[in-house]
């Protein structure tokens, strides 16, 4: 099976329950942002810029858990900012799991090994020694780490332990050179790979999470899937980047650029995702085959942004994670007060100009599962994809030259900083990233 049976059954039960009750709108995945603080400053990150005034603000644990209970989504994606900085992340994960929900921890990977070492300390007995030796042999922990683990952990706090109900969802936007440049720090890709290796050795479930931009090299993304498949990751989330309307207007007004010069239009998205269905056969791509057909340009879907709501320190964001027209105190109030007919693209026509080029998963992936724009055979297609055989790890992926940046002595942080300083679009997060990716492509051609 592509996905664990218990998880698939849980989600299917949730959909059937609401279909039987004829609930008009309900949550499938909660995107929970307990904080917007991050240890990285990735080029073009919308979160740390949009919420730059509230980086110190955090949602109390009780509010986080109450939000999950209120919207009752079967899956909760804990994001941010960097969720592993949240001081009560262990209690949060534990609390959501105890509510019977599936948890995705969306992380940049930098603190994953620390959290897994805490887990090892919490379960340490001498029986763990062979495992510690393997981790030492593979240089995934140091001698000092092993000593700390052997001392055990007795602070009474929960730990993030392996669970079939939980995934590490690691942000990776390319191979080493590209990824480190985008996150503006050398060594991040390598740390992510080591964290993923350690997680797999300890029995955690791991997914990768990638955003595709206009300048993203599709061949590199395919190699990235091959590489991570060889590490036996459990799945991949991939979604096209989104361009904020303010950014678009700014580019046109200040720089006299046409949006299609910079932004991933629907046409460009379809070109980038032309092979998504092939990828879905070769790798465990998360997302319904119906959404994959939509990305590949084979059909239209109607936005169901209410199905993947976002809750942060200011409230429930309407209409979606990408576009903030307001914050509401409860999910139900947001559902009731927002005029959802104002948003999305219907039969190729944008109801709101800001939605024009949007094909992101938080608007359209649930549409594929919920049967909006249903076509005969869709349910069978989704069923077959979920229950079909899981693609085997792509062993040849070990030969991919994933470490093509700092690890081969090709440090490039100065170059990254120069690129960002010369990017004249500081109010345009996605455009900044496009600009940087263009520079990466030019550099690769030169070298
Ligand atoms: S790791 Fe995530 S939250 Fe942090 S800066 Fe990068 S994209 Fe933004
Ligand atoms: S199409 Fe939907 S998800 Fe995309 S920006 Fe518009 S409301 Fe948000």
CSV table of C-alpha atoms and ligand atoms in Angstrom, one decimal:
chain,number,residue,atom,x,y,z
A,1,UNK,CA,0.0,0.0,0.0
A,2,UNK,CA,1.2,3.5,-0.8
A,3,UNK,CA,0.0,4.8,2.6
A,4,UNK,CA,-0.5,3.0,5.9
A,5,UNK,CA,-3.9,1.4,6.0
A,6,UNK,CA,-4.9,2.9,9.4
A,7,UNK,CA,-4.2,6.5,8.1
A,8,UNK,CA,-6.0,6.0,4.8
A,9,UNK,CA,-9.0,4.4,6.7
A,10,UNK,CA,-9.1,7.3,9.1
A,11,UNK,CA,-9.2,9.9,6.4
A,12,UNK,CA,-11.8,7.9,4.4
A,13,UNK,CA,-14.0,7.6,7.5
A,14,UNK,CA,-13.8,11.3,8.0
A,15,UNK,CA,-14.9,12.1,4.5
A,16,UNK,CA,-17.7,9.5,4.5
A,17,UNK,CA,-19.0,10.8,7.9
A,18,UNK,CA,-19.3,14.4,6.5
A,19,UNK,CA,-20.8,13.2,3.2
A,20,UNK,CA,-23.5,11.3,5.0
A,21,UNK,CA,-24.2,14.3,7.3
A,22,UNK,CA,-24.1,16.5,4.2
A,23,UNK,CA,-21.7,18.9,5.9
A,24,UNK,CA,-21.2,21.6,3.3
A,25,UNK,CA,-17.6,22.5,4.4
A,26,UNK,CA,-15.3,20.7,6.8
A,27,UNK,CA,-11.6,20.5,7.5
A,28,UNK,CA,-9.3,17.8,6.2
A,29,UNK,CA,-5.9,19.1,7.3
A,30,UNK,CA,-5.2,21.8,9.9
A,31,UNK,CA,-2.1,23.9,9.2
A,32,UNK,CA,-1.1,24.9,12.7
A,33,UNK,CA,1.4,27.7,13.0
A,34,UNK,CA,2.2,27.9,16.8
A,35,UNK,CA,4.9,30.5,16.1
A,36,UNK,CA,6.6,32.3,13.3
A,37,UNK,CA,10.1,32.4,14.7
A,38,UNK,CA,12.6,30.5,12.6
A,39,UNK,CA,16.3,29.8,12.9
A,40,UNK,CA,16.7,30.3,9.1
A,41,UNK,CA,15.9,33.2,6.8
A,42,UNK,CA,15.1,31.5,3.5
A,43,UNK,CA,14.9,33.6,0.5
A,44,UNK,CA,11.3,34.5,-0.3
A,45,UNK,CA,9.8,32.9,2.9
A,46,UNK,CA,6.4,34.5,3.1
A,47,UNK,CA,5.8,33.5,6.8
A,48,UNK,CA,8.7,35.2,8.4
A,49,UNK,CA,8.1,38.3,6.3
A,50,UNK,CA,4.3,38.6,6.6
A,51,UNK,CA,4.4,38.0,10.3
A,52,UNK,CA,7.7,39.8,11.0
A,53,UNK,CA,6.1,41.8,13.8
A,54,UNK,CA,5.0,38.8,15.7
A,55,UNK,CA,8.1,36.6,15.6
A,56,UNK,CA,8.2,36.5,19.4
A,57,UNK,CA,4.5,35.7,19.7
A,58,UNK,CA,3.5,32.1,20.2
A,59,UNK,CA,0.2,30.3,20.5
A,60,UNK,CA,-0.4,28.8,24.0
A,61,UNK,CA,-0.4,25.0,23.9
A,62,UNK,CA,-4.0,24.9,25.1
A,63,UNK,CA,-5.1,27.1,22.1
A,64,UNK,CA,-3.2,24.9,19.7
A,65,UNK,CA,-4.9,21.7,21.0
A,66,UNK,CA,-8.3,23.4,21.2
A,67,UNK,CA,-7.9,24.5,17.6
A,68,UNK,CA,-7.2,21.0,16.4
A,69,UNK,CA,-10.2,19.8,18.4
A,70,UNK,CA,-12.5,22.5,17.2
A,71,UNK,CA,-11.9,22.0,13.4
A,72,UNK,CA,-11.6,18.2,13.9
A,73,UNK,CA,-9.3,17.7,10.9
A,74,UNK,CA,-8.0,14.1,10.9
A,75,UNK,CA,-4.5,15.5,10.0
A,76,UNK,CA,-2.6,18.3,11.6
A,77,UNK,CA,0.4,19.8,9.9
A,78,UNK,CA,2.5,21.7,12.5
A,79,UNK,CA,4.4,24.4,10.7
A,80,UNK,CA,5.6,27.9,11.4
A,81,UNK,CA,8.3,29.3,11.5
A,82,UNK,CA,10.3,26.4,12.7
A,83,UNK,CA,8.0,24.2,14.9
A,84,UNK,CA,10.9,22.5,16.6
A,85,UNK,CA,11.7,25.9,18.2
A,86,UNK,CA,8.2,26.0,19.9
A,87,UNK,CA,9.1,25.3,23.6
A,88,UNK,CA,6.2,22.9,24.0
A,89,UNK,CA,6.5,21.0,20.7
A,90,UNK,CA,6.7,17.6,22.4
A,91,UNK,CA,3.5,18.3,24.4
A,92,UNK,CA,1.9,19.6,21.3
A,93,UNK,CA,2.7,16.5,19.2
A,94,UNK,CA,1.7,14.3,22.1
A,95,UNK,CA,-1.5,16.1,22.7
A,96,UNK,CA,-2.6,15.9,19.0
A,97,UNK,CA,-1.7,12.3,18.8
A,98,UNK,CA,-3.8,11.7,21.9
A,99,UNK,CA,-6.7,13.3,20.1
A,100,UNK,CA,-6.4,10.5,17.5
A,101,UNK,CA,-5.1,12.7,14.7
A,102,UNK,CA,-2.3,12.2,12.2
A,103,UNK,CA,0.6,14.6,12.7
A,104,UNK,CA,3.0,16.1,10.2
A,105,UNK,CA,5.9,18.1,11.7
A,106,UNK,CA,7.0,20.4,8.9
A,107,UNK,CA,10.6,21.3,9.7
A,108,UNK,CA,13.7,22.7,8.1
A,109,UNK,CA,15.5,19.7,9.6
A,110,UNK,CA,18.1,21.6,11.7
A,111,UNK,CA,16.8,20.4,15.1
A,112,UNK,CA,15.5,16.9,14.2
A,113,UNK,CA,18.6,15.1,15.4
A,114,UNK,CA,18.4,16.9,18.8
A,115,UNK,CA,14.8,15.8,19.2
A,116,UNK,CA,15.7,12.2,18.2
A,117,UNK,CA,18.6,12.1,20.7
A,118,UNK,CA,16.1,13.2,23.4
A,119,UNK,CA,13.9,10.2,22.4
A,120,UNK,CA,16.9,7.8,22.6
A,121,UNK,CA,17.8,9.2,26.1
A,122,UNK,CA,14.2,8.6,27.2
A,123,UNK,CA,14.3,4.9,26.3
A,124,UNK,CA,17.9,4.2,27.0
A,125,UNK,CA,18.8,0.8,28.4
A,126,UNK,CA,21.9,-1.3,27.6
A,127,UNK,CA,19.8,-3.0,24.9
A,128,UNK,CA,20.1,0.2,22.9
A,129,UNK,CA,23.9,-0.1,22.6
A,130,UNK,CA,23.9,-1.9,19.2
A,131,UNK,CA,21.7,0.9,17.8
A,132,UNK,CA,23.9,3.6,19.3
A,133,UNK,CA,26.9,1.9,17.7
A,134,UNK,CA,25.3,2.0,14.3
A,135,UNK,CA,24.5,5.7,14.7
A,136,UNK,CA,28.1,6.2,15.8
A,137,UNK,CA,29.5,4.2,12.9
A,138,UNK,CA,27.5,6.3,10.5
A,139,UNK,CA,28.5,9.5,12.2
A,140,UNK,CA,24.9,10.4,12.9
A,141,UNK,CA,25.7,11.0,16.6
A,142,UNK,CA,29.0,11.9,18.3
A,143,UNK,CA,30.7,10.1,21.2
A,144,UNK,CA,29.5,13.0,23.4
A,145,UNK,CA,26.0,12.5,22.2
A,146,UNK,CA,26.2,8.8,23.0
A,147,UNK,CA,27.3,9.7,26.6
A,148,UNK,CA,24.4,12.1,27.0
A,149,UNK,CA,22.0,9.5,25.7
A,150,UNK,CA,23.3,6.9,28.2
A,151,UNK,CA,22.6,9.2,31.1
A,152,UNK,CA,18.9,8.9,30.2
A,153,UNK,CA,16.2,11.5,30.5
A,154,UNK,CA,14.1,12.0,33.6
A,155,UNK,CA,12.5,15.4,33.3
A,156,UNK,CA,9.0,13.8,32.8
A,157,UNK,CA,8.4,15.7,29.6
A,158,UNK,CA,7.1,13.7,26.5
A,159,UNK,CA,9.5,13.1,23.6
A,160,UNK,CA,8.8,12.9,19.8
A,161,UNK,CA,8.9,9.1,19.4
A,162,UNK,CA,8.4,7.1,16.2
A,163,UNK,CA,4.7,6.5,15.5
A,164,UNK,CA,2.8,5.3,12.5
A,165,UNK,CA,0.5,8.3,13.1
A,166,UNK,CA,3.3,10.8,12.6
A,167,UNK,CA,5.7,12.1,9.9
A,168,UNK,CA,8.7,14.3,9.9
A,169,UNK,CA,8.0,16.5,6.8
A,170,UNK,CA,11.4,17.9,5.8
A,171,UNK,CA,11.6,21.1,3.7
A,172,UNK,CA,13.9,20.3,0.7
A,173,UNK,CA,13.9,22.5,-2.4
A,174,UNK,CA,16.6,20.9,-4.4
A,175,UNK,CA,20.0,19.2,-4.1
A,176,UNK,CA,22.7,20.6,-1.9
A,177,UNK,CA,23.9,23.6,-4.0
A,178,UNK,CA,20.4,24.9,-4.7
A,179,UNK,CA,18.9,24.1,-1.3
A,180,UNK,CA,21.6,25.7,0.7
A,181,UNK,CA,21.5,28.8,-1.4
A,182,UNK,CA,17.8,29.1,-1.0
A,183,UNK,CA,17.9,28.7,2.8
A,184,UNK,CA,20.9,31.0,2.9
A,185,UNK,CA,23.1,28.7,5.0
A,186,UNK,CA,25.7,26.2,4.0
A,187,UNK,CA,25.4,22.7,5.5
A,188,UNK,CA,21.6,22.7,5.9
A,189,UNK,CA,21.0,20.1,3.1
A,190,UNK,CA,23.7,17.8,4.7
A,191,UNK,CA,22.1,18.2,8.1
A,192,UNK,CA,18.7,17.3,6.6
A,193,UNK,CA,20.1,14.2,4.9
A,194,UNK,CA,21.8,13.1,8.2
A,195,UNK,CA,18.6,13.7,10.1
A,196,UNK,CA,16.6,11.7,7.6
A,197,UNK,CA,19.0,8.8,7.8
A,198,UNK,CA,18.9,8.8,11.5
A,199,UNK,CA,15.1,9.0,11.5
A,200,UNK,CA,14.8,6.0,9.2
A,201,UNK,CA,17.2,4.0,11.3
A,202,UNK,CA,15.1,4.7,14.4
A,203,UNK,CA,11.8,3.8,12.7
A,204,UNK,CA,10.3,7.2,12.2
A,205,UNK,CA,8.2,8.0,9.1
A,206,UNK,CA,9.7,10.7,6.9
A,207,UNK,CA,8.4,12.8,4.0
A,208,UNK,CA,10.0,15.6,2.0
A,209,UNK,CA,8.3,18.8,1.2
A,210,UNK,CA,9.2,20.7,-2.0
A,211,UNK,CA,8.0,23.9,-3.6
A,212,UNK,CA,8.5,24.4,-7.3
A,213,UNK,CA,9.2,27.9,-8.8
A,214,UNK,CA,9.5,29.2,-12.3
A,215,UNK,CA,13.3,28.7,-12.3
A,216,UNK,CA,13.2,25.3,-10.6
A,217,UNK,CA,15.1,22.8,-12.7
A,218,UNK,CA,12.6,19.9,-13.1
A,219,UNK,CA,15.5,17.5,-13.8
A,220,UNK,CA,17.0,18.4,-10.5
A,221,UNK,CA,13.7,17.8,-8.7
A,222,UNK,CA,13.5,14.3,-10.3
A,223,UNK,CA,17.1,13.6,-9.2
A,224,UNK,CA,16.1,14.8,-5.7
A,225,UNK,CA,13.2,12.3,-5.6
A,226,UNK,CA,15.6,9.6,-6.8
A,227,UNK,CA,18.1,10.4,-4.1
A,228,UNK,CA,15.6,10.6,-1.2
A,229,UNK,CA,13.8,7.5,-2.5
A,230,UNK,CA,17.2,5.6,-2.1
A,231,UNK,CA,17.2,6.8,1.5
A,232,UNK,CA,13.8,5.1,1.8
A,233,UNK,CA,11.8,8.2,2.7
A,234,UNK,CA,8.1,7.4,3.0
A,235,UNK,CA,6.7,10.1,0.7
A,236,UNK,CA,7.0,13.4,-1.0
A,237,UNK,CA,4.8,16.5,-0.9
A,238,UNK,CA,5.3,18.8,-3.9
A,239,UNK,CA,3.4,22.0,-4.8
A,240,UNK,CA,3.8,24.9,-7.1
A,241,UNK,CA,4.9,28.2,-5.6
A,242,UNK,CA,2.3,31.0,-5.2
A,243,UNK,CA,2.7,34.6,-6.1
A,244,UNK,CA,1.3,37.1,-3.7
A,245,UNK,CA,-0.7,39.8,-5.5
A,246,UNK,CA,1.2,42.6,-3.7
A,247,UNK,CA,4.4,41.1,-5.1
A,248,UNK,CA,3.0,41.0,-8.6
A,249,UNK,CA,1.9,44.6,-8.5
A,250,UNK,CA,5.2,45.7,-7.0
A,251,UNK,CA,7.1,44.0,-9.8
A,252,UNK,CA,5.0,45.6,-12.5
A,253,UNK,CA,5.0,49.1,-11.0
A,254,UNK,CA,8.6,49.5,-9.8
A,255,UNK,CA,10.4,47.3,-12.2
A,256,UNK,CA,8.2,47.4,-15.2
A,257,UNK,CA,8.3,43.6,-15.4
A,258,UNK,CA,5.5,41.5,-16.7
A,259,UNK,CA,4.2,38.9,-14.3
A,260,UNK,CA,4.9,36.0,-16.7
A,261,UNK,CA,8.6,37.0,-16.6
A,262,UNK,CA,8.8,36.1,-13.0
A,263,UNK,CA,5.8,34.1,-11.8
A,264,UNK,CA,4.7,30.6,-12.2
A,265,UNK,CA,1.5,31.1,-14.2
A,266,UNK,CA,-1.0,28.3,-14.6
A,267,UNK,CA,0.5,27.5,-18.0
A,268,UNK,CA,4.0,27.4,-16.5
A,269,UNK,CA,2.9,25.2,-13.6
A,270,UNK,CA,1.4,22.7,-16.0
A,271,UNK,CA,4.6,22.6,-17.9
A,272,UNK,CA,6.7,22.1,-14.8
A,273,UNK,CA,4.3,19.4,-13.6
A,274,UNK,CA,3.9,17.6,-16.9
A,275,UNK,CA,5.6,14.5,-15.5
A,276,UNK,CA,3.9,14.5,-12.1
A,277,UNK,CA,1.9,11.3,-12.9
A,278,UNK,CA,5.0,9.5,-13.9
A,279,UNK,CA,6.6,10.7,-10.6
A,280,UNK,CA,3.6,9.4,-8.8
A,281,UNK,CA,4.3,5.9,-10.3
A,282,UNK,CA,8.0,6.0,-9.5
A,283,UNK,CA,7.9,7.7,-6.1
A,284,UNK,CA,5.4,7.9,-3.2
A,285,UNK,CA,4.0,11.3,-4.1
A,286,UNK,CA,1.5,12.5,-1.5
A,287,UNK,CA,-1.7,14.0,-3.0
A,288,UNK,CA,-4.5,12.4,-4.9
A,289,UNK,CA,-4.1,11.4,-8.6
A,290,UNK,CA,-7.0,13.8,-9.3
A,291,UNK,CA,-4.9,16.7,-8.0
A,292,UNK,CA,-1.9,15.4,-10.1
A,293,UNK,CA,-4.1,15.5,-13.2
A,294,UNK,CA,-5.0,19.0,-12.3
A,295,UNK,CA,-1.3,20.0,-12.0
A,296,UNK,CA,-0.5,18.3,-15.3
A,297,UNK,CA,-3.2,20.4,-17.0
A,298,UNK,CA,-5.6,17.6,-17.7
A,299,UNK,CA,-8.6,18.9,-15.8
A,300,UNK,CA,-9.9,21.8,-13.8
A,301,UNK,CA,-10.7,21.8,-10.1
A,302,UNK,CA,-12.5,24.3,-7.8
A,303,UNK,CA,-10.6,25.6,-4.8
A,304,UNK,CA,-11.6,24.2,-1.5
A,305,UNK,CA,-9.4,26.3,0.7
A,306,UNK,CA,-11.7,25.8,3.7
A,307,UNK,CA,-10.6,22.2,3.8
A,308,UNK,CA,-7.0,23.0,4.7
A,309,UNK,CA,-7.4,25.9,7.1
A,310,UNK,CA,-4.6,27.7,8.8
A,311,UNK,CA,-4.6,28.7,12.5
A,312,UNK,CA,-1.9,31.0,13.8
A,313,UNK,CA,-1.3,33.4,16.7
A,314,UNK,CA,-3.8,35.9,15.2
A,315,UNK,CA,-6.6,33.4,14.6
A,316,UNK,CA,-8.0,31.5,11.7
A,317,UNK,CA,-6.7,32.9,8.4
A,318,UNK,CA,-9.2,33.6,5.6
A,319,UNK,CA,-9.5,32.6,2.9
A,320,UNK,CA,-6.3,30.6,2.9
A,321,UNK,CA,-2.7,30.1,4.1
A,322,UNK,CA,-1.5,32.2,1.1
A,323,UNK,CA,-3.9,35.2,1.2
A,324,UNK,CA,-4.9,36.9,4.4
A,325,UNK,CA,-8.1,39.0,4.1
A,326,UNK,CA,-8.9,38.5,7.8
A,327,UNK,CA,-8.4,36.5,10.9
A,328,UNK,CA,-11.3,34.8,12.8
A,329,UNK,CA,-11.5,33.6,16.4
A,330,UNK,CA,-12.9,30.1,15.5
A,331,UNK,CA,-13.0,27.8,12.5
A,332,UNK,CA,-16.8,27.7,12.5
A,333,UNK,CA,-17.0,31.5,12.5
A,334,UNK,CA,-14.6,31.7,9.6
A,335,UNK,CA,-16.7,29.2,7.7
A,336,UNK,CA,-19.9,31.1,8.4
A,337,UNK,CA,-18.6,34.6,7.7
A,338,UNK,CA,-16.4,34.3,4.7
A,339,UNK,CA,-18.0,34.6,1.3
A,340,UNK,CA,-16.2,31.6,-0.2
A,341,UNK,CA,-17.8,32.2,-3.6
A,342,UNK,CA,-15.5,35.2,-4.0
A,343,UNK,CA,-12.4,33.0,-4.2
A,344,UNK,CA,-10.7,30.4,-6.4
A,345,UNK,CA,-10.8,29.7,-10.1
A,346,UNK,CA,-13.9,28.1,-11.5
A,347,UNK,CA,-13.8,26.6,-15.0
A,348,UNK,CA,-10.6,28.5,-15.7
A,349,UNK,CA,-12.0,31.9,-14.6
A,350,UNK,CA,-10.6,33.5,-11.5
A,351,UNK,CA,-13.2,34.9,-9.1
A,352,UNK,CA,-10.5,36.9,-7.4
A,353,UNK,CA,-7.5,38.2,-9.5
A,354,UNK,CA,-5.1,37.0,-6.7
A,355,UNK,CA,-6.3,33.4,-7.3
A,356,UNK,CA,-5.6,33.6,-11.0
A,357,UNK,CA,-2.4,31.5,-11.0
A,358,UNK,CA,-2.9,29.5,-7.9
A,359,UNK,CA,-2.7,25.7,-8.1
A,360,UNK,CA,-1.3,25.1,-4.6
A,361,UNK,CA,-2.1,22.0,-2.7
A,362,UNK,CA,-3.8,23.8,0.2
A,363,UNK,CA,-6.4,25.0,-2.3
A,364,UNK,CA,-6.8,22.1,-4.7
A,365,UNK,CA,-5.5,18.9,-3.2
A,366,UNK,CA,-8.5,18.4,-1.0
A,367,UNK,CA,-10.7,19.1,-4.0
A,368,UNK,CA,-9.4,15.9,-5.6
A,369,UNK,CA,-10.4,13.9,-2.5
A,370,UNK,CA,-13.7,15.6,-1.8
A,371,UNK,CA,-15.0,15.1,-5.3
A,372,UNK,CA,-15.6,18.7,-6.4
A,373,UNK,CA,-15.6,18.6,-10.2
A,374,UNK,CA,-16.2,14.9,-9.9
A,375,UNK,CA,-15.6,12.9,-13.0
A,376,UNK,CA,-16.7,9.2,-13.5
A,377,UNK,CA,-14.0,6.9,-12.1
A,378,UNK,CA,-12.3,9.5,-9.8
A,379,UNK,CA,-13.1,7.6,-6.6
A,380,UNK,CA,-11.7,4.4,-8.1
A,381,UNK,CA,-8.6,6.3,-9.3
A,382,UNK,CA,-8.0,7.7,-5.8
A,383,UNK,CA,-8.7,4.3,-4.2
A,384,UNK,CA,-6.3,2.5,-6.6
A,385,UNK,CA,-3.6,5.1,-5.9
A,386,UNK,CA,-3.9,4.8,-2.1
A,387,UNK,CA,-4.2,1.1,-1.9
A,388,UNK,CA,-1.8,0.3,-4.8
A,389,UNK,CA,1.6,-1.1,-4.3
A,390,UNK,CA,4.1,1.4,-2.8
A,391,UNK,CA,6.9,2.2,-5.3
A,392,UNK,CA,10.1,0.5,-4.3
A,393,UNK,CA,13.0,2.5,-3.1
A,394,UNK,CA,15.0,3.7,-6.1
A,395,UNK,CA,18.3,2.1,-5.2
A,396,UNK,CA,20.2,3.8,-8.1
A,397,UNK,CA,19.4,7.1,-6.5
A,398,UNK,CA,22.5,6.6,-4.3
A,399,UNK,CA,24.5,7.5,-7.4
A,400,UNK,CA,22.9,11.0,-7.7
A,401,UNK,CA,25.5,13.7,-7.0
A,402,UNK,CA,23.3,15.2,-4.2
A,403,UNK,CA,26.3,16.9,-2.5
A,404,UNK,CA,27.1,19.3,-5.2
A,405,UNK,CA,27.7,22.4,-3.0
A,406,UNK,CA,29.6,23.1,0.2
A,407,UNK,CA,30.4,19.4,0.7
A,408,UNK,CA,32.7,19.4,-2.3
A,409,UNK,CA,34.3,22.6,-1.2
A,410,UNK,CA,32.0,24.8,-3.3
A,411,UNK,CA,30.9,27.1,-0.5
A,412,UNK,CA,28.6,29.8,-1.8
A,413,UNK,CA,27.0,31.7,1.0
A,414,UNK,CA,28.8,34.9,0.0
A,415,UNK,CA,27.4,34.5,-3.5
A,416,UNK,CA,23.9,33.9,-2.0
A,417,UNK,CA,24.1,37.0,0.1
A,418,UNK,CA,25.3,39.0,-2.9
A,419,UNK,CA,22.4,37.7,-4.9
A,420,UNK,CA,19.9,38.6,-2.2
A,421,UNK,CA,21.4,42.1,-1.7
A,422,UNK,CA,21.1,42.8,-5.4
A,423,UNK,CA,17.6,41.5,-5.6
A,424,UNK,CA,15.6,44.7,-5.9
A,425,UNK,CA,12.3,43.1,-4.9
A,426,UNK,CA,12.5,42.9,-1.1
A,427,UNK,CA,8.7,43.1,-0.8
A,428,UNK,CA,8.2,40.3,-3.2
A,429,UNK,CA,9.0,37.0,-1.5
A,430,UNK,CA,8.4,34.7,-4.4
A,431,UNK,CA,10.0,37.1,-6.9
A,432,UNK,CA,13.1,37.2,-4.7
A,433,UNK,CA,13.4,33.4,-4.9
A,434,UNK,CA,12.8,33.4,-8.6
A,435,UNK,CA,15.6,35.9,-9.0
A,436,UNK,CA,17.9,33.8,-6.8
A,437,UNK,CA,17.1,30.7,-8.7
A,438,UNK,CA,17.9,32.5,-12.0
A,439,UNK,CA,21.3,33.4,-10.6
A,440,UNK,CA,21.9,29.8,-9.5
A,441,UNK,CA,21.0,28.6,-13.0
A,442,UNK,CA,23.4,31.1,-14.5
A,443,UNK,CA,26.2,30.1,-12.1
A,444,UNK,CA,25.7,26.5,-12.9
A,445,UNK,CA,26.1,27.2,-16.6
A,446,UNK,CA,29.3,29.2,-15.9
A,447,UNK,CA,30.9,26.5,-13.8
B,1,LIG,S1,12.7,27.2,7.3
B,1,LIG,FE1,10.5,27.6,6.6
B,1,LIG,S2,9.8,29.1,8.1
B,1,LIG,FE2,12.0,29.1,8.3
B,1,LIG,S3,12.6,30.7,6.9
B,1,LIG,FE3,12.7,28.8,5.7
B,1,LIG,S4,10.7,28.6,4.7
B,1,LIG,FE4,10.6,30.2,6.3
B,2,LIG,S1,-7.3,29.8,-5.3
B,2,LIG,FE1,-7.8,29.2,-3.2
B,2,LIG,S2,-5.9,28.6,-2.2
B,2,LIG,FE2,-5.4,29.7,-4.0
B,2,LIG,S3,-5.1,31.8,-3.3
B,2,LIG,FE3,-7.2,31.6,-4.0
B,2,LIG,S4,-8.4,31.1,-2.2
B,2,LIG,FE4,-6.2,30.7,-1.7
